[in-house]
PDB file of C-alpha atoms in Angstrom:
ATOM      1  CA  MET A   1     -20.401  -0.382  -3.627  1.00  0.00           C
ATOM      2  CA  THR A   2     -19.188   2.589  -5.673  1.00  0.00           C
ATOM      3  CA  LEU A   3     -15.438   2.762  -6.158  1.00  0.00           C
ATOM      4  CA  ARG A   4     -14.170   6.166  -5.069  1.00  0.00           C
ATOM      5  CA  VAL A   5     -10.921   6.777  -6.925  1.00  0.00           C
ATOM      6  CA  GLY A   6      -9.210   9.975  -7.999  1.00  0.00           C
ATOM      7  CA  ALA A   7      -5.878  11.744  -8.047  1.00  0.00           C
ATOM      8  CA  HIS A   8      -3.937  14.655  -6.644  1.00  0.00           C
ATOM      9  CA  ALA A   9      -5.288  17.613  -8.646  1.00  0.00           C
ATOM     10  CA  SER A  10      -3.670  20.970  -9.374  1.00  0.00           C
ATOM     11  CA  ILE A  11      -5.257  24.168  -8.035  1.00  0.00           C
ATOM     12  CA  ALA A  12      -3.407  26.409 -10.508  1.00  0.00           C
ATOM     13  CA  GLY A  13      -5.603  29.397 -11.366  1.00  0.00           C
ATOM     14  CA  GLY A  14      -7.852  28.837  -8.364  1.00  0.00           C
ATOM     15  CA  VAL A  15      -8.751  26.011  -6.017  1.00  0.00           C
ATOM     16  CA  ASP A  16     -12.060  25.493  -7.838  1.00  0.00           C
ATOM     17  CA  ASN A  17     -10.096  24.389 -10.915  1.00  0.00           C
ATOM     18  CA  ALA A  18      -9.208  21.187  -9.067  1.00  0.00           C
ATOM     19  CA  VAL A  19     -12.737  19.926  -9.679  1.00  0.00           C
ATOM     20  CA  GLU A  20     -12.506  20.277 -13.454  1.00  0.00           C
ATOM     21  CA  ASN A  21      -9.034  18.757 -13.399  1.00  0.00           C
ATOM     22  CA  GLN A  22     -10.389  15.778 -11.474  1.00  0.00           C
ATOM     23  CA  ARG A  23     -13.181  15.366 -14.011  1.00  0.00           C
ATOM     24  CA  GLU A  24     -10.603  15.303 -16.813  1.00  0.00           C
ATOM     25  CA  TYR A  25      -8.930  12.381 -15.056  1.00  0.00           C
ATOM     26  CA  SER A  26     -12.361  10.690 -14.653  1.00  0.00           C
ATOM     27  CA  GLY A  27     -11.859  10.740 -10.885  1.00  0.00           C
ATOM     28  CA  ASN A  28     -14.689  10.967  -8.359  1.00  0.00           C
ATOM     29  CA  CYS A  29     -12.643  11.905  -5.262  1.00  0.00           C
ATOM     30  CA  GLY A  30      -9.277  13.586  -4.854  1.00  0.00           C
ATOM     31  CA  GLN A  31      -6.544  15.495  -3.103  1.00  0.00           C
ATOM     32  CA  ILE A  32      -5.034  18.977  -3.349  1.00  0.00           C
ATOM     33  CA  PHE A  33      -2.323  21.158  -1.897  1.00  0.00           C
ATOM     34  CA  SER A  34      -3.830  24.413  -0.645  1.00  0.00           C
ATOM     35  CA  HIS A  35      -0.576  26.158  -1.680  1.00  0.00           C
ATOM     36  CA  SER A  36       2.930  25.243  -2.821  1.00  0.00           C
ATOM     37  CA  PRO A  37       4.076  22.375  -0.568  1.00  0.00           C
ATOM     38  CA  GLN A  38       7.715  23.472  -0.754  1.00  0.00           C
ATOM     39  CA  VAL A  39       7.324  26.738   1.178  1.00  0.00           C
ATOM     40  CA  TRP A  40       5.720  28.147   4.325  1.00  0.00           C
ATOM     41  CA  GLN A  41       2.685  29.911   2.892  1.00  0.00           C
ATOM     42  CA  ASP A  42      -0.888  30.762   3.827  1.00  0.00           C
ATOM     43  CA  PRO A  43      -3.595  28.972   1.818  1.00  0.00           C
ATOM     44  CA  ASN A  44      -5.120  32.385   0.982  1.00  0.00           C
ATOM     45  CA  ILE A  45      -8.342  31.003  -0.491  1.00  0.00           C
ATOM     46  CA  GLY A  46     -10.861  33.661  -1.479  1.00  0.00           C
ATOM     47  CA  ASP A  47     -14.568  33.445  -0.662  1.00  0.00           C
ATOM     48  CA  GLU A  48     -15.582  33.202  -4.329  1.00  0.00           C
ATOM     49  CA  GLU A  49     -13.063  30.419  -4.982  1.00  0.00           C
ATOM     50  CA  ALA A  50     -14.272  28.500  -1.937  1.00  0.00           C
ATOM     51  CA  GLN A  51     -17.914  28.839  -2.929  1.00  0.00           C
ATOM     52  CA  ALA A  52     -17.146  27.746  -6.488  1.00  0.00           C
ATOM     53  CA  PHE A  53     -15.194  24.730  -5.217  1.00  0.00           C
ATOM     54  CA  ARG A  54     -18.051  23.690  -2.964  1.00  0.00           C
ATOM     55  CA  GLU A  55     -20.646  24.138  -5.690  1.00  0.00           C
ATOM     56  CA  GLU A  56     -18.648  22.331  -8.374  1.00  0.00           C
ATOM     57  CA  THR A  57     -17.861  19.482  -5.983  1.00  0.00           C
ATOM     58  CA  GLU A  58     -21.541  19.035  -5.173  1.00  0.00           C
ATOM     59  CA  THR A  59     -22.705  19.407  -8.780  1.00  0.00           C
ATOM     60  CA  HIS A  60     -20.352  16.721 -10.066  1.00  0.00           C
ATOM     61  CA  GLY A  61     -20.538  14.412  -7.059  1.00  0.00           C
ATOM     62  CA  ILE A  62     -16.805  14.435  -6.403  1.00  0.00           C
ATOM     63  CA  GLY A  63     -15.569  13.538  -2.947  1.00  0.00           C
ATOM     64  CA  PRO A  64     -14.265  13.073  -0.446  1.00  0.00           C
ATOM     65  CA  TRP A  65     -11.425  15.544  -0.899  1.00  0.00           C
ATOM     66  CA  VAL A  66      -8.173  15.599   1.049  1.00  0.00           C
ATOM     67  CA  ILE A  67      -5.785  18.504   1.665  1.00  0.00           C
ATOM     68  CA  HIS A  68      -2.177  17.317   1.818  1.00  0.00           C
ATOM     69  CA  THR A  69      -0.093  19.483   4.128  1.00  0.00           C
ATOM     70  CA  SER A  70       3.190  21.167   3.259  1.00  0.00           C
ATOM     71  CA  TYR A  71       6.281  18.969   2.989  1.00  0.00           C
ATOM     72  CA  LEU A  72       7.950  21.302   5.487  1.00  0.00           C
ATOM     73  CA  VAL A  73       5.648  20.324   8.355  1.00  0.00           C
ATOM     74  CA  ASN A  74       7.467  18.192  10.929  1.00  0.00           C
ATOM     75  CA  LEU A  75       5.304  17.097  13.838  1.00  0.00           C
ATOM     76  CA  CYS A  76       8.081  15.026  15.457  1.00  0.00           C
ATOM     77  CA  THR A  77      10.693  17.759  15.615  1.00  0.00           C
ATOM     78  CA  PRO A  78      12.334  18.656  18.953  1.00  0.00           C
ATOM     79  CA  LYS A  79      13.084  22.168  17.609  1.00  0.00           C
ATOM     80  CA  ASP A  80      10.772  24.826  19.047  1.00  0.00           C
ATOM     81  CA  ASP A  81      10.815  27.103  15.999  1.00  0.00           C
ATOM     82  CA  LEU A  82       9.993  24.296  13.559  1.00  0.00           C
ATOM     83  CA  ARG A  83       7.334  22.991  15.903  1.00  0.00           C
ATOM     84  CA  GLU A  84       5.609  26.390  15.973  1.00  0.00           C
ATOM     85  CA  LYS A  85       5.779  26.755  12.190  1.00  0.00           C
ATOM     86  CA  SER A  86       4.382  23.243  11.780  1.00  0.00           C
ATOM     87  CA  LEU A  87       1.559  23.921  14.219  1.00  0.00           C
ATOM     88  CA  ASP A  88       0.668  27.203  12.524  1.00  0.00           C
ATOM     89  CA  SER A  89       0.721  25.586   9.086  1.00  0.00           C
ATOM     90  CA  MET A  90      -1.447  22.682  10.250  1.00  0.00           C
ATOM     91  CA  GLN A  91      -3.978  25.061  11.811  1.00  0.00           C
ATOM     92  CA  GLN A  92      -4.246  26.969   8.554  1.00  0.00           C
ATOM     93  CA  GLU A  93      -4.778  23.726   6.662  1.00  0.00           C
ATOM     94  CA  VAL A  94      -7.621  22.480   8.861  1.00  0.00           C
ATOM     95  CA  ASP A  95      -9.219  25.941   8.662  1.00  0.00           C
ATOM     96  CA  ALA A  96      -8.868  25.878   4.864  1.00  0.00           C
ATOM     97  CA  ALA A  97     -10.504  22.453   4.798  1.00  0.00           C
ATOM     98  CA  ASP A  98     -13.416  23.849   6.787  1.00  0.00           C
ATOM     99  CA  THR A  99     -13.734  26.785   4.362  1.00  0.00           C
ATOM    100  CA  LEU A 100     -13.784  24.432   1.370  1.00  0.00           C
ATOM    101  CA  GLY A 101     -16.005  21.766   2.900  1.00  0.00           C
ATOM    102  CA  ILE A 102     -13.143  19.246   2.679  1.00  0.00           C
ATOM    103  CA  GLU A 103     -13.322  16.283   5.034  1.00  0.00           C
ATOM    104  CA  TYR A 104      -9.665  15.410   5.507  1.00  0.00           C
ATOM    105  CA  VAL A 105      -6.250  16.971   6.076  1.00  0.00           C
ATOM    106  CA  ASN A 106      -3.374  14.552   5.512  1.00  0.00           C
ATOM    107  CA  VAL A 107      -0.002  14.891   7.244  1.00  0.00           C
ATOM    108  CA  HIS A 108       3.257  12.954   7.618  1.00  0.00           C
ATOM    109  CA  LEU A 109       4.651  12.599  11.123  1.00  0.00           C
ATOM    110  CA  GLY A 110       8.064  13.853  10.029  1.00  0.00           C
ATOM    111  CA  ALA A 111      11.505  13.094  11.443  1.00  0.00           C
ATOM    112  CA  HIS A 112      12.520  13.012  15.105  1.00  0.00           C
ATOM    113  CA  THR A 113      16.066  14.227  14.207  1.00  0.00           C
ATOM    114  CA  GLY A 114      17.622  12.914  17.383  1.00  0.00           C
ATOM    115  CA  ALA A 115      14.698  13.051  19.789  1.00  0.00           C
ATOM    116  CA  GLY A 116      14.286   9.290  19.467  1.00  0.00           C
ATOM    117  CA  VAL A 117      11.195   7.332  18.481  1.00  0.00           C
ATOM    118  CA  GLU A 118       9.375   7.833  21.782  1.00  0.00           C
ATOM    119  CA  GLY A 119      10.254  11.512  21.934  1.00  0.00           C
ATOM    120  CA  GLY A 120       9.238  12.022  18.331  1.00  0.00           C
ATOM    121  CA  LEU A 121       5.886  10.335  18.819  1.00  0.00           C
ATOM    122  CA  ASP A 122       5.225  12.416  21.935  1.00  0.00           C
ATOM    123  CA  ASN A 123       6.162  15.574  20.033  1.00  0.00           C
ATOM    124  CA  ALA A 124       3.781  14.694  17.206  1.00  0.00           C
ATOM    125  CA  ALA A 125       0.882  13.959  19.535  1.00  0.00           C
ATOM    126  CA  SER A 126       1.423  17.191  21.448  1.00  0.00           C
ATOM    127  CA  VAL A 127       1.375  19.307  18.268  1.00  0.00           C
ATOM    128  CA  LEU A 128      -1.769  17.593  17.059  1.00  0.00           C
ATOM    129  CA  ASP A 129      -3.392  18.165  20.453  1.00  0.00           C
ATOM    130  CA  GLU A 130      -2.853  21.930  20.153  1.00  0.00           C
ATOM    131  CA  LEU A 131      -4.855  22.086  16.924  1.00  0.00           C
ATOM    132  CA  ASP A 132      -8.347  23.549  16.956  1.00  0.00           C
ATOM    133  CA  VAL A 133      -9.858  21.173  14.392  1.00  0.00           C
ATOM    134  CA  PRO A 134     -13.207  22.364  13.018  1.00  0.00           C
ATOM    135  CA  GLU A 135     -16.188  20.055  13.233  1.00  0.00           C
ATOM    136  CA  GLY A 136     -16.451  17.978  10.075  1.00  0.00           C
ATOM    137  CA  VAL A 137     -12.672  17.933   9.471  1.00  0.00           C
ATOM    138  CA  THR A 138     -10.458  14.970  10.390  1.00  0.00           C
ATOM    139  CA  VAL A 139      -6.660  14.894  10.427  1.00  0.00           C
ATOM    140  CA  LEU A 140      -5.177  11.816   8.752  1.00  0.00           C
ATOM    141  CA  VAL A 141      -1.714  10.576   9.710  1.00  0.00           C
ATOM    142  CA  GLU A 142      -0.037   9.079   6.651  1.00  0.00           C
ATOM    143  CA  SER A 143       2.204   6.034   6.627  1.00  0.00           C
ATOM    144  CA  ASP A 144       5.801   6.756   5.630  1.00  0.00           C
ATOM    145  CA  ALA A 145       8.613   5.042   3.741  1.00  0.00           C
ATOM    146  CA  GLY A 146      10.693   5.247   6.913  1.00  0.00           C
ATOM    147  CA  SER A 147      14.030   6.634   5.728  1.00  0.00           C
ATOM    148  CA  GLY A 148      16.455   8.203   8.202  1.00  0.00           C
ATOM    149  CA  THR A 149      14.737   9.291  11.426  1.00  0.00           C
ATOM    150  CA  LYS A 150      11.314   9.669   9.821  1.00  0.00           C
ATOM    151  CA  LEU A 151       8.488   8.080  11.772  1.00  0.00           C
ATOM    152  CA  GLY A 152       5.347   6.448  10.385  1.00  0.00           C
ATOM    153  CA  GLY A 153       7.120   3.638   8.567  1.00  0.00           C
ATOM    154  CA  GLU A 154       5.988   1.144  11.214  1.00  0.00           C
ATOM    155  CA  PHE A 155       2.314   0.468  11.948  1.00  0.00           C
ATOM    156  CA  GLU A 156       3.189   0.755  15.641  1.00  0.00           C
ATOM    157  CA  HIS A 157       4.138   4.423  15.106  1.00  0.00           C
ATOM    158  CA  LEU A 158       0.698   5.129  13.652  1.00  0.00           C
ATOM    159  CA  ALA A 159      -1.064   3.275  16.463  1.00  0.00           C
ATOM    160  CA  GLU A 160       0.947   5.108  19.121  1.00  0.00           C
ATOM    161  CA  VAL A 161       0.099   8.548  17.753  1.00  0.00           C
ATOM    162  CA  LEU A 162      -3.592   7.646  17.695  1.00  0.00           C
ATOM    163  CA  ALA A 163      -3.309   6.453  21.292  1.00  0.00           C
ATOM    164  CA  ARG A 164      -1.254   9.394  22.570  1.00  0.00           C
ATOM    165  CA  SER A 165      -3.251  12.184  20.944  1.00  0.00           C
ATOM    166  CA  LYS A 166      -6.529  13.480  22.306  1.00  0.00           C
ATOM    167  CA  GLN A 167      -7.643  14.349  18.764  1.00  0.00           C
ATOM    168  CA  ASP A 168     -10.009  12.084  16.836  1.00  0.00           C
ATOM    169  CA  LEU A 169      -7.445  11.073  14.211  1.00  0.00           C
ATOM    170  CA  ASP A 170      -7.558   8.561  11.369  1.00  0.00           C
ATOM    171  CA  ILE A 171      -4.974   6.975   9.067  1.00  0.00           C
ATOM    172  CA  CYS A 172      -4.039   7.262   5.392  1.00  0.00           C
ATOM    173  CA  LEU A 173      -2.078   4.262   4.088  1.00  0.00           C
ATOM    174  CA  ASP A 174       0.259   4.828   1.150  1.00  0.00           C
ATOM    175  CA  THR A 175       0.988   1.564  -0.658  1.00  0.00           C
ATOM    176  CA  ALA A 176       4.369   2.690  -2.031  1.00  0.00           C
ATOM    177  CA  HIS A 177       5.405   3.905   1.422  1.00  0.00           C
ATOM    178  CA  MET A 178       4.287   0.695   3.120  1.00  0.00           C
ATOM    179  CA  PHE A 179       6.180  -1.366   0.568  1.00  0.00           C
ATOM    180  CA  ALA A 180       9.334   0.747   0.891  1.00  0.00           C
ATOM    181  CA  ALA A 181       9.103   0.430   4.679  1.00  0.00           C
ATOM    182  CA  GLY A 182       9.164  -3.367   4.422  1.00  0.00           C
ATOM    183  CA  TYR A 183       5.496  -4.380   4.270  1.00  0.00           C
ATOM    184  CA  ASP A 184       5.176  -6.682   1.257  1.00  0.00           C
ATOM    185  CA  LEU A 185       2.196  -6.130  -1.067  1.00  0.00           C
ATOM    186  CA  SER A 186       3.460  -7.932  -4.181  1.00  0.00           C
ATOM    187  CA  THR A 187       1.287 -11.069  -3.958  1.00  0.00           C
ATOM    188  CA  PRO A 188      -2.252 -11.815  -2.767  1.00  0.00           C
ATOM    189  CA  ASP A 189      -0.862 -13.678   0.263  1.00  0.00           C
ATOM    190  CA  ALA A 190       1.446 -10.777   1.107  1.00  0.00           C
ATOM    191  CA  VAL A 191      -1.439  -8.281   0.863  1.00  0.00           C
ATOM    192  CA  GLU A 192      -3.543 -10.432   3.172  1.00  0.00           C
ATOM    193  CA  GLU A 193      -0.713 -10.743   5.691  1.00  0.00           C
ATOM    194  CA  THR A 194       0.193  -7.041   5.639  1.00  0.00           C
ATOM    195  CA  LEU A 195      -3.376  -5.821   5.986  1.00  0.00           C
ATOM    196  CA  ALA A 196      -4.063  -8.351   8.756  1.00  0.00           C
ATOM    197  CA  GLU A 197      -1.062  -6.916  10.609  1.00  0.00           C
ATOM    198  CA  PHE A 198      -2.376  -3.373  10.084  1.00  0.00           C
ATOM    199  CA  ASP A 199      -5.752  -4.419  11.468  1.00  0.00           C
ATOM    200  CA  ASP A 200      -4.124  -6.072  14.470  1.00  0.00           C
ATOM    201  CA  VAL A 201      -1.860  -3.107  15.280  1.00  0.00           C
ATOM    202  CA  VAL A 202      -3.919  -0.088  14.196  1.00  0.00           C
ATOM    203  CA  GLY A 203      -7.405  -1.304  13.211  1.00  0.00           C
ATOM    204  CA  PHE A 204      -9.329  -1.016   9.966  1.00  0.00           C
ATOM    205  CA  GLU A 205     -11.821   1.227  11.763  1.00  0.00           C
ATOM    206  CA  ASN A 206      -9.124   3.914  11.730  1.00  0.00           C
ATOM    207  CA  LEU A 207      -8.408   3.691   7.980  1.00  0.00           C
ATOM    208  CA  ALA A 208     -10.037   6.620   6.172  1.00  0.00           C
ATOM    209  CA  CYS A 209      -8.037   6.965   2.938  1.00  0.00           C
ATOM    210  CA  VAL A 210      -5.516   5.164   0.743  1.00  0.00           C
ATOM    211  CA  HIS A 211      -2.782   6.664  -1.414  1.00  0.00           C
ATOM    212  CA  LEU A 212      -2.511   4.009  -4.110  1.00  0.00           C
ATOM    213  CA  ASN A 213       0.903   4.071  -5.748  1.00  0.00           C
ATOM    214  CA  ASP A 214       3.149   1.384  -7.154  1.00  0.00           C
ATOM    215  CA  SER A 215       6.844   1.521  -6.238  1.00  0.00           C
ATOM    216  CA  LYS A 216       9.932   1.909  -8.412  1.00  0.00           C
ATOM    217  CA  HIS A 217      12.046   0.303  -5.692  1.00  0.00           C
ATOM    218  CA  ALA A 218      12.085  -3.036  -3.916  1.00  0.00           C
ATOM    219  CA  CYS A 219      10.354  -3.852  -0.645  1.00  0.00           C
ATOM    220  CA  GLY A 220      12.225  -2.637   2.420  1.00  0.00           C
ATOM    221  CA  THR A 221      14.530  -0.189   0.630  1.00  0.00           C
ATOM    222  CA  ASN A 222      12.976   2.890   2.301  1.00  0.00           C
ATOM    223  CA  LYS A 223      13.078   4.569  -1.122  1.00  0.00           C
ATOM    224  CA  ASP A 224       9.978   6.624  -1.925  1.00  0.00           C
ATOM    225  CA  GLU A 225       9.510   6.825  -5.692  1.00  0.00           C
ATOM    226  CA  HIS A 226       6.134   6.098  -7.223  1.00  0.00           C
ATOM    227  CA  ALA A 227       5.386   4.029 -10.330  1.00  0.00           C
ATOM    228  CA  HIS A 228       2.345   3.498 -12.539  1.00  0.00           C
ATOM    229  CA  ILE A 229      -0.267   1.175 -11.079  1.00  0.00           C
ATOM    230  CA  GLY A 230       0.735  -2.454 -11.663  1.00  0.00           C
ATOM    231  CA  GLU A 231       4.013  -1.578 -13.365  1.00  0.00           C
ATOM    232  CA  GLY A 232       6.337  -1.224 -10.389  1.00  0.00           C
ATOM    233  CA  GLU A 233       7.787  -3.603  -7.836  1.00  0.00           C
ATOM    234  CA  ILE A 234       4.388  -4.194  -6.221  1.00  0.00           C
ATOM    235  CA  GLY A 235       3.037  -5.235  -9.601  1.00  0.00           C
ATOM    236  CA  GLU A 236      -0.326  -6.135 -11.055  1.00  0.00           C
ATOM    237  CA  ASP A 237      -1.082  -9.121  -8.815  1.00  0.00           C
ATOM    238  CA  GLY A 238      -0.404  -7.169  -5.658  1.00  0.00           C
ATOM    239  CA  MET A 239      -2.354  -4.127  -6.770  1.00  0.00           C
ATOM    240  CA  ARG A 240      -5.325  -6.242  -7.812  1.00  0.00           C
ATOM    241  CA  ALA A 241      -5.356  -8.043  -4.476  1.00  0.00           C
ATOM    242  CA  PHE A 242      -5.076  -4.769  -2.568  1.00  0.00           C
ATOM    243  CA  VAL A 243      -7.892  -2.868  -4.281  1.00  0.00           C
ATOM    244  CA  ASN A 244     -10.194  -5.884  -3.998  1.00  0.00           C
ATOM    245  CA  HIS A 245      -9.507  -6.567  -0.328  1.00  0.00           C
ATOM    246  CA  ASP A 246     -12.690  -6.360   1.743  1.00  0.00           C
ATOM    247  CA  ALA A 247     -11.160  -3.751   4.068  1.00  0.00           C
ATOM    248  CA  ILE A 248     -10.262  -1.458   1.156  1.00  0.00           C
ATOM    249  CA  ARG A 249     -13.390  -1.633  -0.961  1.00  0.00           C
ATOM    250  CA  ALA A 250     -15.208   1.211   0.828  1.00  0.00           C
ATOM    251  CA  VAL A 251     -12.112   3.381   1.397  1.00  0.00           C
ATOM    252  CA  PRO A 252     -11.505   6.328  -0.972  1.00  0.00           C
ATOM    253  CA  ILE A 253      -8.400   5.864  -3.126  1.00  0.00           C
ATOM    254  CA  VAL A 254      -6.192   8.771  -4.197  1.00  0.00           C
ATOM    255  CA  LEU A 255      -3.393   8.342  -6.746  1.00  0.00           C
ATOM    256  CA  GLU A 256      -0.053  10.159  -6.658  1.00  0.00           C
ATOM    257  CA  THR A 257       1.341   8.278  -9.637  1.00  0.00           C
ATOM    258  CA  PRO A 258       3.855   9.863 -12.037  1.00  0.00           C
ATOM    259  CA  THR A 259       3.193  11.558 -15.344  1.00  0.00           C
ATOM    260  CA  GLU A 260       5.677   9.854 -17.654  1.00  0.00           C
ATOM    261  CA  ASP A 261       5.863   7.473 -20.612  1.00  0.00           C
ATOM    262  CA  GLY A 262       2.861   9.243 -22.119  1.00  0.00           C
ATOM    263  CA  ARG A 263       0.659   8.235 -19.187  1.00  0.00           C
ATOM    264  CA  GLY A 264      -0.743  10.253 -16.328  1.00  0.00           C
ATOM    265  CA  PHE A 265      -3.537  10.212 -13.788  1.00  0.00           C
ATOM    266  CA  ALA A 266      -6.310   9.315 -16.248  1.00  0.00           C
ATOM    267  CA  TRP A 267      -4.438   6.182 -17.373  1.00  0.00           C
ATOM    268  CA  ASN A 268      -3.794   5.118 -13.794  1.00  0.00           C
ATOM    269  CA  ILE A 269      -7.380   5.721 -12.669  1.00  0.00           C
ATOM    270  CA  ASP A 270      -8.601   3.577 -15.582  1.00  0.00           C
ATOM    271  CA  ARG A 271      -6.088   0.931 -14.515  1.00  0.00           C
ATOM    272  CA  VAL A 272      -7.513   0.840 -10.981  1.00  0.00           C
ATOM    273  CA  ARG A 273     -11.024   0.421 -12.371  1.00  0.00           C
ATOM    274  CA  GLU A 274      -9.826  -2.443 -14.576  1.00  0.00           C
ATOM    275  CA  LEU A 275      -8.255  -4.199 -11.579  1.00  0.00           C
ATOM    276  CA  ARG A 276     -11.309  -3.766  -9.351  1.00  0.00           C
ATOM    277  CA  ARG A 277     -13.655  -6.730  -9.605  1.00  0.00           C
TER     278      ARG A 277
END
């Protein structure tokens, strides 16, 4: 079984440049932002760029790809104006994925900001249900570190959105987020227990992607800060157990690890390959 592992690649100079960037990291799948994630902005991908991205992806056998939505998107919000902006942004992202031949669009649920857990989950499902998702594109709901009123830190939140939405959704698990939210991954036994709980609550059949990141902070702190693979609080034993778990072996892995200490994505991708048996 071929290990599909890559990183979040820059699209600076054109979205097609993400393919060459991924090759420089030695990745064979990956993730992009279609625009700056800090602002409300159209993807604005030209036909030539899209064709080049598709061709380069096919030529070099890289995939699947994921588009990560803007950080401003908040599916759980009770505010009408933010809801409409989030819906519009999400629609543009799934359309961009269709243009680029990208399989997945990844989104955080966001914060309920006073609507309560049930209200927030209903809000998220209703926004997702208004999307016109092109055939061949799947929206992934990402697990969250769970700070403040953000939802997605509990597996039950993910399961409820899948159940409440009429869309055919899947899940992206982020290891650093899970760990920060209180799901231990630091030992082989902890990995087994956490993934068994995910299977029981959500189901492995709904897991389409993993964001593999170590954590700079302890389990249950709700602090989202990523570390190099095997060098954070999850550590080498936990990371090794996770990437070798039967339920993970066929799932594409995308890294969002830091560039620091003279190491970046290429070092971390090599590290994952070393840990994989």
